[in-house]
Coordinates of C-alpha atoms and ligand atoms in Angstrom, one line a residue:
X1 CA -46.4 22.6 31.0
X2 CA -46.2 20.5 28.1
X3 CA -49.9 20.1 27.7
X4 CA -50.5 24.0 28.4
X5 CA -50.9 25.3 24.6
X6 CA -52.8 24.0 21.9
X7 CA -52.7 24.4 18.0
X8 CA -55.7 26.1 18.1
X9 CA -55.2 28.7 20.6
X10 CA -51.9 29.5 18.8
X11 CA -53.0 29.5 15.5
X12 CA -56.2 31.8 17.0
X13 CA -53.0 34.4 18.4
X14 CA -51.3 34.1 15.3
X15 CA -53.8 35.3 13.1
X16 CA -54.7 38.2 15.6
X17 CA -51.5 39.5 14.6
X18 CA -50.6 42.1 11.6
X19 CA -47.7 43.1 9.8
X20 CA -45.6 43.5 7.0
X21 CA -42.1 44.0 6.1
X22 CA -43.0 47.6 4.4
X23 CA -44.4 48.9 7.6
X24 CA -41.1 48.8 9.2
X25 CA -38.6 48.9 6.6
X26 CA -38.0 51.0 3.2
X27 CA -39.3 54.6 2.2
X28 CA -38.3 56.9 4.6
X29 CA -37.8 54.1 7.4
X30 CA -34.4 54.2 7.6
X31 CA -31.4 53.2 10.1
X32 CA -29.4 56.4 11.8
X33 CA -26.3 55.1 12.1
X34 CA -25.6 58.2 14.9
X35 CA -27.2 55.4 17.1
X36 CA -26.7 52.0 18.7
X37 CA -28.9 48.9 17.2
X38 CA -27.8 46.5 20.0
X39 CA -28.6 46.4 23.3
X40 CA -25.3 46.5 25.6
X41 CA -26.2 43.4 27.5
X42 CA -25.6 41.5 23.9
X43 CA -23.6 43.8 22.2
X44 CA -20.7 44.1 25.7
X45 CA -18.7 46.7 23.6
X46 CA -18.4 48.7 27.0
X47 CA -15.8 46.4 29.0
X48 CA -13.8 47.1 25.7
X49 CA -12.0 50.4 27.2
X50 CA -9.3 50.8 24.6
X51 CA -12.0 51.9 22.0
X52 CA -13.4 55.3 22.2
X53 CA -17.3 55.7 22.1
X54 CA -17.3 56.3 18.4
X55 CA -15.8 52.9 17.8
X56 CA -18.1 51.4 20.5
X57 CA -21.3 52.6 18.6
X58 CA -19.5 51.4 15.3
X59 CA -19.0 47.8 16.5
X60 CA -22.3 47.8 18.5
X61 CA -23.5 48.3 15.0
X62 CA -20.9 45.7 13.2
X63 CA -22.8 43.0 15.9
X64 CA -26.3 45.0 14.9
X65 CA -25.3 43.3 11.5
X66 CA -24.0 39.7 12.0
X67 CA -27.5 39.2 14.1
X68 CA -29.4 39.9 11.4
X69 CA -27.4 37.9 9.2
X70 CA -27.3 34.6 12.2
X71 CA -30.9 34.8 12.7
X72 CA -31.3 34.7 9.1
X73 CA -29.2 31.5 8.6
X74 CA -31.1 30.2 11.7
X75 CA -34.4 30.5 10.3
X76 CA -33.4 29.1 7.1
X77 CA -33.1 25.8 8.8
X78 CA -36.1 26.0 10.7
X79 CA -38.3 26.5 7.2
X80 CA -37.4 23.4 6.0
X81 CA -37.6 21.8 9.8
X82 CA -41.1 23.2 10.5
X83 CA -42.2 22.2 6.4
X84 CA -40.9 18.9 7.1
X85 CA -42.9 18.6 10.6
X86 CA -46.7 19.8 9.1
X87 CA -46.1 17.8 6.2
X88 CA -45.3 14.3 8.0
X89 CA -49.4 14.6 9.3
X90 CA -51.1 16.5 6.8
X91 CA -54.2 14.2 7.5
X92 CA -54.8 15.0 11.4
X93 CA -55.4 17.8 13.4
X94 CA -56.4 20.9 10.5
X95 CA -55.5 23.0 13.1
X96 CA -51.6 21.3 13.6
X97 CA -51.6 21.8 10.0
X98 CA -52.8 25.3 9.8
X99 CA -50.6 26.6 12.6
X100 CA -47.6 24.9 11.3
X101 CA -47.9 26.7 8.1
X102 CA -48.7 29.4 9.2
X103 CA -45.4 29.6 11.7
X104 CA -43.5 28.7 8.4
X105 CA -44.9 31.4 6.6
X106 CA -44.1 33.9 9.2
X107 CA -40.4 32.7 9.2
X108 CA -40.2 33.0 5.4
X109 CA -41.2 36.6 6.1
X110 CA -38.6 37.2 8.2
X111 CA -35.9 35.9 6.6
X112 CA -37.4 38.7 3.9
X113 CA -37.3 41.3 7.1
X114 CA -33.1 40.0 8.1
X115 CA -32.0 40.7 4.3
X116 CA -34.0 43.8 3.4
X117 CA -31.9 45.1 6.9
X118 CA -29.0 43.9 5.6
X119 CA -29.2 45.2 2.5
X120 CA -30.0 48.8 4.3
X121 CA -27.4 48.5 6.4
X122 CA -25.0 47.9 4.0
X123 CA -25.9 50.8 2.0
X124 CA -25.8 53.2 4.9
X125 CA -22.6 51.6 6.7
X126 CA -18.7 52.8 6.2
X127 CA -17.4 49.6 4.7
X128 CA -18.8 45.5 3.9
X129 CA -18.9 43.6 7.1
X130 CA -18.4 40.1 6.7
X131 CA -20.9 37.0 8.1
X132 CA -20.8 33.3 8.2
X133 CA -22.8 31.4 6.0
X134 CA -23.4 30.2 3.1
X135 CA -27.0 29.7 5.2
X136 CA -27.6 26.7 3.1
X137 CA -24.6 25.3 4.1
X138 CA -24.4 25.7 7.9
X139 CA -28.6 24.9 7.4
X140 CA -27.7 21.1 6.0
X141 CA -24.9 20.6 8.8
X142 CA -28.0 21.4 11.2
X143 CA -30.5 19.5 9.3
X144 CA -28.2 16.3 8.9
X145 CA -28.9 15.3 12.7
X146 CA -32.0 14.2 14.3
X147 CA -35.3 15.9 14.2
X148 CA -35.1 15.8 18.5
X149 CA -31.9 17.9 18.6
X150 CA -32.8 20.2 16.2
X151 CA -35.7 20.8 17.6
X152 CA -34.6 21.6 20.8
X153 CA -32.0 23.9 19.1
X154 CA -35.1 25.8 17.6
X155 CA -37.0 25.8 20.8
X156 CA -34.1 27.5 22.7
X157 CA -33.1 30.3 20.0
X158 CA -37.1 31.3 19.6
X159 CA -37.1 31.4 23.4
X160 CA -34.0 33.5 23.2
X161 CA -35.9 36.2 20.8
X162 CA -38.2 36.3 24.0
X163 CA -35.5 36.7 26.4
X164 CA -33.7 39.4 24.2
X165 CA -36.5 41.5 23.6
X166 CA -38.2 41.6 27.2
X167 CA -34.8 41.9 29.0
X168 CA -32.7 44.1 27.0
X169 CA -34.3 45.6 24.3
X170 CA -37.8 46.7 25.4
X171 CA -36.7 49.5 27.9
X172 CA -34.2 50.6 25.9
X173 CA -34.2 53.8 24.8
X174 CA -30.9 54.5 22.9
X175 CA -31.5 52.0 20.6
X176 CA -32.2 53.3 16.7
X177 CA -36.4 53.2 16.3
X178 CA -36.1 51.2 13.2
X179 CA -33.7 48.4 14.5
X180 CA -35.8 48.3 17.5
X181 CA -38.8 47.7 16.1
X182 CA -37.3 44.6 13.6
X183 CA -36.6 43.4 17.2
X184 CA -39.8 44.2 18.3
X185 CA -42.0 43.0 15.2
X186 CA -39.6 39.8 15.2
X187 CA -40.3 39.0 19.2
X188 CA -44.6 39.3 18.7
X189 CA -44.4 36.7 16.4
X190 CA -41.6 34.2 17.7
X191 CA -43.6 34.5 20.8
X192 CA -46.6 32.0 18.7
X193 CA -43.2 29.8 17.4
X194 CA -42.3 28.9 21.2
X195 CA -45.2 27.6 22.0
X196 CA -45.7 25.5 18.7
X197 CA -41.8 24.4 19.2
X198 CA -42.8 22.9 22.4
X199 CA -45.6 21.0 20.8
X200 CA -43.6 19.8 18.0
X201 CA -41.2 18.5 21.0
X202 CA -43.8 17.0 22.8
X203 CA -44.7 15.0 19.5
X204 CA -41.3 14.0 19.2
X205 CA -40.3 12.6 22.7
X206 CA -44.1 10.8 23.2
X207 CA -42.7 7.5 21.7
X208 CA -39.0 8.1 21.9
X209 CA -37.1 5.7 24.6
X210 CA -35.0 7.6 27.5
X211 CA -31.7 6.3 25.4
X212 CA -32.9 7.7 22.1
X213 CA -33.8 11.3 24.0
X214 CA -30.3 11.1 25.4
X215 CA -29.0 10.8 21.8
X216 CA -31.5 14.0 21.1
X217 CA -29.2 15.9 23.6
X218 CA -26.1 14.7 22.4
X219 CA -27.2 15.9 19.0
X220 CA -27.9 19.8 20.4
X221 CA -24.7 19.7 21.6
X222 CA -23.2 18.7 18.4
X223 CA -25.4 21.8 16.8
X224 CA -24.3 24.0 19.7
X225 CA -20.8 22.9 18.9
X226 CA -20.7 23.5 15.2
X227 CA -22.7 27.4 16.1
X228 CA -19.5 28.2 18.7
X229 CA -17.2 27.4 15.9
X230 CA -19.3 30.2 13.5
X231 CA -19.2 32.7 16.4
X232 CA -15.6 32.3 16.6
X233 CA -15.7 32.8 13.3
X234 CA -17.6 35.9 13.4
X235 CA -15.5 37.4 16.1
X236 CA -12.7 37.8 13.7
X237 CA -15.2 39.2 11.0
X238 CA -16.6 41.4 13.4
X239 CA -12.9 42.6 14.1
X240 CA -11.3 43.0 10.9
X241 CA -14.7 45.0 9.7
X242 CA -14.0 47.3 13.3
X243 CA -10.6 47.8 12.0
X244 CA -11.6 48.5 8.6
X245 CA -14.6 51.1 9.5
X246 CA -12.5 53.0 11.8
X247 CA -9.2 52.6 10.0
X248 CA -7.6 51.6 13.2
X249 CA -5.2 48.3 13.9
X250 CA -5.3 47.3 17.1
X251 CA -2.5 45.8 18.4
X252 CA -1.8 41.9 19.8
X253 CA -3.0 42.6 24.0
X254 CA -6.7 45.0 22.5
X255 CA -7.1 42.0 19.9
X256 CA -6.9 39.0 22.4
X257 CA -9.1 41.2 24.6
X258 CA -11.4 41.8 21.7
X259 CA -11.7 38.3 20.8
X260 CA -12.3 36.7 24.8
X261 CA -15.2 39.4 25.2
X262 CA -16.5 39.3 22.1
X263 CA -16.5 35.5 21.7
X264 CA -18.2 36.0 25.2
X265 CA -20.7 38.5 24.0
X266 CA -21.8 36.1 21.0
X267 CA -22.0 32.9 23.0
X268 CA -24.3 34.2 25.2
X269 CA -26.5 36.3 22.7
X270 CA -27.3 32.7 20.3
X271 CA -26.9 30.1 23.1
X272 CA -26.5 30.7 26.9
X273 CA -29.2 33.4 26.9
X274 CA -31.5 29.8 25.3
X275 CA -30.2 27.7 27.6
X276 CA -31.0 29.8 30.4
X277 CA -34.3 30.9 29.9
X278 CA -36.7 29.5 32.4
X279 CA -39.3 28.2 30.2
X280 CA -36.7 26.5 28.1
X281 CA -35.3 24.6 30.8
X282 CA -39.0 24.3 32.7
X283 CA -40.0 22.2 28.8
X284 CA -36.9 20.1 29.1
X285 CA -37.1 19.1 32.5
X286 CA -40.6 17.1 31.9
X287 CA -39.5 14.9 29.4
X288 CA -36.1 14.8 30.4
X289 CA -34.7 16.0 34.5
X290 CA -31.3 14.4 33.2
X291 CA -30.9 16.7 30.2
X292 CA -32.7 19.6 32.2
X293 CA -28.7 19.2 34.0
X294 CA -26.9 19.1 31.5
X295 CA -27.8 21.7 29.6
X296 CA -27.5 23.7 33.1
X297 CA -23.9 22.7 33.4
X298 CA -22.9 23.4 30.0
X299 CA -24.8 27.2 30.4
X300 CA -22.3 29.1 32.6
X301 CA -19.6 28.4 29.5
X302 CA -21.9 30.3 27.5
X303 CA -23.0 33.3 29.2
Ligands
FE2_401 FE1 -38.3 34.4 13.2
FE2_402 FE1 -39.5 31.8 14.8

């Protein structure tokens, strides 16, 4: 599987595809906040029966905002990741180079895409909501371990976009036209980053011993470790911003509740729904059947 894609053919896709941040956001594109910008498989505001379906939609939408604002901080590290990557072999393969800048350019346009969302929805939504960040921050925690773990970190959260989009979001109907098509826009064009993330991998593990690619996976796990400590994080942001939208305090036994589903609902939106996906774990498996296991072991905690 490793061998299947090429610089060239995905650099060829890439360029087939077309759009810009003004075609899906600003003028009279707007978000109706009368709607739901999550799909309930992320979002899980339903098993949350002590809020009425007003409040539901107004968290879905709470959670609408902190994605934009973690995939945002996400792709801020993977900027300077997939820079650092094209610029190691500027002198090889043009089309490597070509394709690699080209995947950085696309996530530099999406960062663009995450804020001008945020910036809508804070205009159009009852009070602030709170994220984690700063971005640069959390972006050199990420960045301080090695390029194998990181890499694998980006490889599962572009395959998530995929997962996201094809299994929740596509056939969903309720969901506000404008935040569903930032999904969709977003998913066309992570769909090129998989397959040049599992190149980039391939690179990396070709002259790595099995010792230093077990040190790879002990590295995700210490980035998938510091992201479940910013989605517990977030829970309590998301929270406090329910209670301040709705001007509602909910009491000690609808908080814990609120925090073990939601915590739930976050840990499998950024990492189980990666470290499920099929072709994630398929890409893994080739260069390593050992941490293939373990990241199947550690997935049922996050899903
Ligand atoms: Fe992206
Ligand atoms: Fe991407």
């Amino acid at each position: 599987m490793l061998d299947r894609y090429t610089y060239q053919s995905v650099l060829a896709a890439s360029e087939m595809i077309h759009w810009r941040i003004e075609d899906i956001i600003g003028g009279d594109k707007r978000l109706d906040f009368h709607k739901p910008f999550m799909p309930e498989s992320l979002a899980r505001v339903g098993p949350l029966t002590f809020l009425n379906p007003d409040e539901k939609r107004i968290l879905n939408q709470i959670r609408g905002n902190a994605y934009l604002c973690i995939f945002g901080l996400v792709e801020e590290f993977i900027l300077p990741f997939v820079l650092d990557q094209a610029r190691s072999h500027l002198a090889g393969d043009d089309y490597r180079v070509r394709a690699l800048l080209s995947f950085a350019g696309e996530e530099a346009k999406h960062i663009q895409l995450f804020k001008k969302f945020a910036e809508e929805f804070q205009e159009g939504f009852v009070t602030n909501c709170e994220t984690i960040g700063p971005p640069e921050e959390i972006g050199k925690a990420v960045l301080s371990h090695r390029p194998l773990g990181v890499a694998l970190v980006i490889l599962g959260i572009e395959w998530a976009t995929q997962k996201h989009y094809l299994e929740s979001i596509r056939d969903d109907s309720e969901l506000d036209p404008q935040f569903k098509s930032l999904l969709r826009h977003h998913w066309i064009e992570e769909a090129q980053h998989t397959k040049l993330d599992t190149l980039m991998i391939q690179a990396l593990t070709d002259n790595l011993t099995d010792a230093e690619i077990e040190i790879g996976f002990s590295d995700y796990a210490s980035i998938g470790n510091l992201f479940d400590g910013g989605l517990t994080q977030q829970v309590e942001f998301d929270m406090q911003a329910l209670q301040r939208a709705t001007g509602r305090t909910l009491n000690e036994a609808e908080q814990a509740e609120f925090r073990a589903i939601q915590l739930q609902a976050l840990r499998w939106t950024y990492l189980g729904s990666a470290m499920t996906h099929p072709t994630f774990l398929a890409t893994v498996g080739e260069f390593s059947p050992a941490g293939r296991k373990q990241l199947e072991e550690m997935a049922p905690a996050f899903s």
